[in-house]
CSV table of C-alpha atoms in Angstrom, one decimal:
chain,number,residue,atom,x,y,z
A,1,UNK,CA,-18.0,24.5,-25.1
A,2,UNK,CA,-19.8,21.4,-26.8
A,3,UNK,CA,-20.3,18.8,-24.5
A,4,UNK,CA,-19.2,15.0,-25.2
A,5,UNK,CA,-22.1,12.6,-26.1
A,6,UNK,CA,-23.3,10.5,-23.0
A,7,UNK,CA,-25.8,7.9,-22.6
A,8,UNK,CA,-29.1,9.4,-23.1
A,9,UNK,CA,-30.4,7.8,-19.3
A,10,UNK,CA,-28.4,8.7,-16.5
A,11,UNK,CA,-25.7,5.8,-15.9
A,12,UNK,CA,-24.1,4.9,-12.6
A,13,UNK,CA,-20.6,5.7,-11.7
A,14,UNK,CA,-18.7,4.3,-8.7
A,15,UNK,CA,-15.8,6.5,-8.0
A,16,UNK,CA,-13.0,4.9,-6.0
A,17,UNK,CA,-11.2,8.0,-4.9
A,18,UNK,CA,-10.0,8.7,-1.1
A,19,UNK,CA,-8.8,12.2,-1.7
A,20,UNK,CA,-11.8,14.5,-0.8
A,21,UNK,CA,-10.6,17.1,-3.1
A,22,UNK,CA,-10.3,15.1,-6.2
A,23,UNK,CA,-13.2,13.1,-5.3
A,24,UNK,CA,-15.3,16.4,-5.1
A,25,UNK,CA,-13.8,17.4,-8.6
A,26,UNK,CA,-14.7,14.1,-10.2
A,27,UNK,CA,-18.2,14.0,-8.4
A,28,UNK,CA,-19.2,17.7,-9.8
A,29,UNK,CA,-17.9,17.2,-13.5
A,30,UNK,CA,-20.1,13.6,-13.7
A,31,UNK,CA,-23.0,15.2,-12.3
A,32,UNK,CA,-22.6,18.2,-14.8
A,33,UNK,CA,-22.5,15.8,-17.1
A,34,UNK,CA,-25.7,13.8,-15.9
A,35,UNK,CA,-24.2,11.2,-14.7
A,36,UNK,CA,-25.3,9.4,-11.3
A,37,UNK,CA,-22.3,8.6,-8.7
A,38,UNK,CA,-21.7,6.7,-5.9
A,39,UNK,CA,-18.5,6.6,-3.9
A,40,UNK,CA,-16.0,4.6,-2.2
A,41,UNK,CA,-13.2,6.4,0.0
A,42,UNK,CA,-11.2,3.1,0.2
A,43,UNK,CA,-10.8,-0.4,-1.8
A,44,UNK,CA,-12.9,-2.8,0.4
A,45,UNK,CA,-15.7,-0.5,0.5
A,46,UNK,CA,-15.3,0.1,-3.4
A,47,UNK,CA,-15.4,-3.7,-3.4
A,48,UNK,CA,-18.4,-4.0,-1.5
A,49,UNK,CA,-20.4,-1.1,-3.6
A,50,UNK,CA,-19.1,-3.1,-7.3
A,51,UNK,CA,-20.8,-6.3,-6.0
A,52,UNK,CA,-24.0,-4.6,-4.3
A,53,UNK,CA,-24.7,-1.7,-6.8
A,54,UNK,CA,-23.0,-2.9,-10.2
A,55,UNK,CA,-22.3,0.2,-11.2
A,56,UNK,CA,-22.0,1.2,-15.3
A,57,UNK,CA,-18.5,2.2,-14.7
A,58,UNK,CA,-16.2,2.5,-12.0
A,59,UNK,CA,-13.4,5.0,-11.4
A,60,UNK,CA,-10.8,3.7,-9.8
A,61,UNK,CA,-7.2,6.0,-7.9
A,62,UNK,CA,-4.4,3.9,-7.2
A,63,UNK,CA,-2.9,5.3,-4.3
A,64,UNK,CA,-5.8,4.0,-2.0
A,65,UNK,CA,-5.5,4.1,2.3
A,66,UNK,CA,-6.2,0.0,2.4
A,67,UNK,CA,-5.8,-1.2,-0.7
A,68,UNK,CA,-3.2,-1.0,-3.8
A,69,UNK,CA,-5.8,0.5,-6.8
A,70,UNK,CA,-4.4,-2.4,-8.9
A,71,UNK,CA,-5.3,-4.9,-6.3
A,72,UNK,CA,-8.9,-3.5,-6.5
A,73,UNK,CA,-8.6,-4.0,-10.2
A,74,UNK,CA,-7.2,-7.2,-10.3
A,75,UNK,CA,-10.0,-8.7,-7.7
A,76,UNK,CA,-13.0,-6.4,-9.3
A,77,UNK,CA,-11.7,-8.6,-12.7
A,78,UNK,CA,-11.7,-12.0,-10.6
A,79,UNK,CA,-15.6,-10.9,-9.0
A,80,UNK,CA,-18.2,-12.7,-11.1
A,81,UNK,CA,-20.6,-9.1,-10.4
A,82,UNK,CA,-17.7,-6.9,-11.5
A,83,UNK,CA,-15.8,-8.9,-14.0
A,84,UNK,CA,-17.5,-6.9,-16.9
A,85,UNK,CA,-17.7,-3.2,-15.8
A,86,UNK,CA,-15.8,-1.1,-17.2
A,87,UNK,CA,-13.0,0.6,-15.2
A,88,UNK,CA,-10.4,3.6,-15.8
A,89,UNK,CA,-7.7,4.2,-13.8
A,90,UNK,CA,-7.6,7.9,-13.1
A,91,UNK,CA,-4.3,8.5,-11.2
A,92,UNK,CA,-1.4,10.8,-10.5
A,93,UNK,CA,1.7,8.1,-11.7
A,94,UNK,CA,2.0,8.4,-15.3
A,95,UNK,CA,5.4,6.0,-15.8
A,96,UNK,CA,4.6,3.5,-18.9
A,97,UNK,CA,4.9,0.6,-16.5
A,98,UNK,CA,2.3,1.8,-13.9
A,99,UNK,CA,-0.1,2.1,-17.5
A,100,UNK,CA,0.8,-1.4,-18.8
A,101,UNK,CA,0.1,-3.0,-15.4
A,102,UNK,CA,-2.8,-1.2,-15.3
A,103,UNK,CA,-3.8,-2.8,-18.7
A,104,UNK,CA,-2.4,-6.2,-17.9
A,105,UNK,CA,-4.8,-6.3,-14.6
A,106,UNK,CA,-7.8,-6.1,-16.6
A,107,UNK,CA,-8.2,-1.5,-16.8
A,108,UNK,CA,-9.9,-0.4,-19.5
A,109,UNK,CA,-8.5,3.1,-19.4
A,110,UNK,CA,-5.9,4.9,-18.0
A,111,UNK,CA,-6.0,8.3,-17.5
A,112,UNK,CA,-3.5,10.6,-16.1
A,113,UNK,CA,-4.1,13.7,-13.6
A,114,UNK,CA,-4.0,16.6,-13.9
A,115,UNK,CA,-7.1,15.7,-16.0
A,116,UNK,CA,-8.7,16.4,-19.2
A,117,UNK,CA,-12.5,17.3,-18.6
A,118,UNK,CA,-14.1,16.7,-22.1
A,119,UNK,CA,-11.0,13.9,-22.8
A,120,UNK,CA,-12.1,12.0,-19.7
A,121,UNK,CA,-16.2,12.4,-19.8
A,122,UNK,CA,-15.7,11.2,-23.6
A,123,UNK,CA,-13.6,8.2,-22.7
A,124,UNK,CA,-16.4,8.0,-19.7
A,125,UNK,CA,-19.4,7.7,-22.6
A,126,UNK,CA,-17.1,5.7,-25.3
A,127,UNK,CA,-16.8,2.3,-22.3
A,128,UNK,CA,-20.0,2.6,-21.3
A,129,UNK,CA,-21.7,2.6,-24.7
A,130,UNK,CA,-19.1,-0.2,-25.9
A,131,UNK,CA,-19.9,-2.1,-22.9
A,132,UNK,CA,-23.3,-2.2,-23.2
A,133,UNK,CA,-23.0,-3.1,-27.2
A,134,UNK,CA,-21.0,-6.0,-26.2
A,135,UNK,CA,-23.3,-7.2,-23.3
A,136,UNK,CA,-26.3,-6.9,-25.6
A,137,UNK,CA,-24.5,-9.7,-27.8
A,138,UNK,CA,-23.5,-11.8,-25.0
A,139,UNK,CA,-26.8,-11.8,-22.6
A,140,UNK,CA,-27.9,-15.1,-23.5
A,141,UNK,CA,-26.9,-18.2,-22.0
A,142,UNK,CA,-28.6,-21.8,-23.0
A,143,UNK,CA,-28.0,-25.4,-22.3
A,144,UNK,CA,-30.8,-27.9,-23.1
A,145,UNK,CA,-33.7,-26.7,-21.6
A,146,UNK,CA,-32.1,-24.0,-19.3
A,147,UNK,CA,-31.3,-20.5,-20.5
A,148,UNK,CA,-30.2,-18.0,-18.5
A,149,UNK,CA,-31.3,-14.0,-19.7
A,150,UNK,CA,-28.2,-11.4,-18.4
A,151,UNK,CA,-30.3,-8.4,-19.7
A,152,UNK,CA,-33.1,-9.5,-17.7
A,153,UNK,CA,-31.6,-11.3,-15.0
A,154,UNK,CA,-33.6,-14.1,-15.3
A,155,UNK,CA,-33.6,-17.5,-15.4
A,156,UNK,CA,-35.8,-20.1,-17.6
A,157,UNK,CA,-36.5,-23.8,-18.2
A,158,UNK,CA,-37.9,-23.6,-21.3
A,159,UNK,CA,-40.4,-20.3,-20.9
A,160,UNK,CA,-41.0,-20.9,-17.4
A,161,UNK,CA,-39.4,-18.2,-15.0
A,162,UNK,CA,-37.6,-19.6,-11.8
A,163,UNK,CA,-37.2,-17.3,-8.9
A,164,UNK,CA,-33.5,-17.0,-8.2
A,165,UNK,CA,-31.3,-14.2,-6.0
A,166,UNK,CA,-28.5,-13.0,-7.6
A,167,UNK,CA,-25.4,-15.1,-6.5
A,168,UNK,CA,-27.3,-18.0,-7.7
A,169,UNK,CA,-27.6,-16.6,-10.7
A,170,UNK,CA,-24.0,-16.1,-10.4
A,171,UNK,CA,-23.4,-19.4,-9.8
A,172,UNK,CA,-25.1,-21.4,-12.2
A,173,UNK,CA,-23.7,-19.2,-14.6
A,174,UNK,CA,-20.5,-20.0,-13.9
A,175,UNK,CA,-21.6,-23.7,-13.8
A,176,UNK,CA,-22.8,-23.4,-17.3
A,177,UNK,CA,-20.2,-21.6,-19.0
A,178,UNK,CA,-17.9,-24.5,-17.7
A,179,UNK,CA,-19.6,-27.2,-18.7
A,180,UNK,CA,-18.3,-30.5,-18.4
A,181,UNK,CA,-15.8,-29.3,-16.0
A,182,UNK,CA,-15.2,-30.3,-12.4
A,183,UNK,CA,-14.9,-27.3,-10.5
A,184,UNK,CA,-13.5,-27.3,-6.9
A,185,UNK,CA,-15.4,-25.1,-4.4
A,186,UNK,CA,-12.0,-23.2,-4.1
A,187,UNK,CA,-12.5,-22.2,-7.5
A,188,UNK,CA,-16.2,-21.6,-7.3
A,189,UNK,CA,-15.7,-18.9,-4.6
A,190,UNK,CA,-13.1,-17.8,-6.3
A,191,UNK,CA,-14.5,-17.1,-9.0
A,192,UNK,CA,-18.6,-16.0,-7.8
A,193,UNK,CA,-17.7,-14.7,-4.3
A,194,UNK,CA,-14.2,-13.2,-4.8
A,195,UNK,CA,-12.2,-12.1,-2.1
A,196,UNK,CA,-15.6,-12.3,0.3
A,197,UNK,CA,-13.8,-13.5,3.3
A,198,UNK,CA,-17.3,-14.3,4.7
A,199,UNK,CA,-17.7,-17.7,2.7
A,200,UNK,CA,-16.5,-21.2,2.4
A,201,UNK,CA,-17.2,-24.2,1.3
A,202,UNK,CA,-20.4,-24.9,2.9
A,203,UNK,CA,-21.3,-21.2,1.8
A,204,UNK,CA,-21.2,-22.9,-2.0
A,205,UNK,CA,-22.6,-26.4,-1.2
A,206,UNK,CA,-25.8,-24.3,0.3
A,207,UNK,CA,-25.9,-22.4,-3.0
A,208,UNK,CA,-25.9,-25.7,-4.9
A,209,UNK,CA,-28.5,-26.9,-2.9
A,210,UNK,CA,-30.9,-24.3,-3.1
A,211,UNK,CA,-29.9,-24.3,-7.3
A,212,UNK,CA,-31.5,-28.0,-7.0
A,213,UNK,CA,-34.6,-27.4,-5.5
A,214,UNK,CA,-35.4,-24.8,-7.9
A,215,UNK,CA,-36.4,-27.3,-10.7
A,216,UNK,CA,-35.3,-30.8,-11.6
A,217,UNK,CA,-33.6,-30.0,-14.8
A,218,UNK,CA,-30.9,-27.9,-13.0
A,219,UNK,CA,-31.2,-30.7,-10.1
A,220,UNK,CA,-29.8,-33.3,-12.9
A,221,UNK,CA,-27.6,-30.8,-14.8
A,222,UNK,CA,-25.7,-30.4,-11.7
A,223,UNK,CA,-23.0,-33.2,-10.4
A,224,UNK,CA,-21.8,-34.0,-7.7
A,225,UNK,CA,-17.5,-35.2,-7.9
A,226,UNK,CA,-17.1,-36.5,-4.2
A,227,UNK,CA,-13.6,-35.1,-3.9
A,228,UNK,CA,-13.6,-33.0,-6.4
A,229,UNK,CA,-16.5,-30.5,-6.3
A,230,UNK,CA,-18.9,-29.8,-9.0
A,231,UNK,CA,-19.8,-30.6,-12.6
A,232,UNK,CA,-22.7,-28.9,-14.9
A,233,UNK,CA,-24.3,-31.2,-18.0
A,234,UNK,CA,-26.2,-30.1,-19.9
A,235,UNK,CA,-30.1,-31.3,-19.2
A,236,UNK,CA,-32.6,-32.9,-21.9
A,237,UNK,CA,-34.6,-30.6,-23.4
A,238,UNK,CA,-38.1,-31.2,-22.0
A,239,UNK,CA,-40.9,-31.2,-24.5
């Protein structure tokens, strides 16, 4: 049997499955196929793991013990970590309309059981590599003096590096690619924090303060709109 083409390095998979049988199936055929898996037996764990581990490409059931599947997929769509990652829908309901509200929430794929193994490792390789393409196109962010590096997870004013955590990152990315803007914290933990029940407004006021200190350009690029919430101009380039 000739094998589908997969990334040459080992890619990530979380599999969203709480059916130890089918998640046992689905782990074995990625690992034959070199791919590295995590797991998530439920949809707030699967949650959790997209944020934390940012997998290459999650798998996602429908028929989940707390969660609806297309809930998951709706609020993985809405995450700022997980908006991007491709997911397929491998599930046992194969009506049209369960498909095109798959599609409509934001899947990638939909994939009916009893499954296809070189048909769904193909499909597998095919988001991955068309994810990455795209992303390798889109990875830069710049406005003014402040450039933000997706590939590398970095940050810059001109060439110098600022140390930043991830949800900042986050966040001033979703500053920037709404500039001009106002942006109520509602909409900012919407949006960076998803359903993180954990957060609140001060949660996002902290983040903006910390974003300040890190350099003055991003200090002045960032407005406050008392009532309102936030606004991102773009700073002066500095010679």
């Amino acid at each position: 049997m000739t094998q589908p083409q997969t990334p040459k390095s080992a890619r990530t998979i979380l599999l969203i499955e709480d059916d130890p049988d089918a998640a046992e199936y689905l782990r074995t055929l990625l690992h034959v196929y070199k791919f590295r898996v995590i797991e998530a037996n439920g949809g707030k764990e699967g949650l959790r793991l997209a944020r934390q581990q940012r997998p290459d490409l999650i798998i996602l059931d429908i028929m989940l013990p707390d969660m609806d599947g297309f809930q998951v997929c709706n609020t993985l769509r809405k995450t700022e970590e997980s908006k991007q990652i491709p997911i397929i829908i491998v599930s046992a309901r194969d009506q049209v309309h369960d498909k095109v509200f798959g599609f409509e929430l934001g899947a990638d794929d939909y994939v009916t059981k009893p499954i296809q193994e070189e048909e769904l490792i193909a499909r597998v390789g095919a988001k991955i590599r068309r994810a990455e393409e795209n992303f390798a196109t889109n990875f830069l962010i710049q406005r003014g003096a402040l450039r933000i590096d997706l590939y590398a997870h970095k940050v810059f004013v001109n060439e110098e590096e600022l140390p930043i955590k991830t949800l900042e990152l986050y966040l001033l990315k979703y500053l920037m690619e709404n500039e001009g803007l106002v942006l109520s914290r509602a909409q900012i933990l919407d949006n960076v924090w998803g359903n993180d029940s954990n957060v609140n407004d001060r949660t996002v006021d902290a983040h903006i303060y910390s974003l300040r200190k890190k350099h003055r350009v991003i200090s002045n690029a960032i407005e406050t709109v008392y009532g309102g919430g936030y606004r991102f101009r773009t700073p002066e380039t500095e010679g």
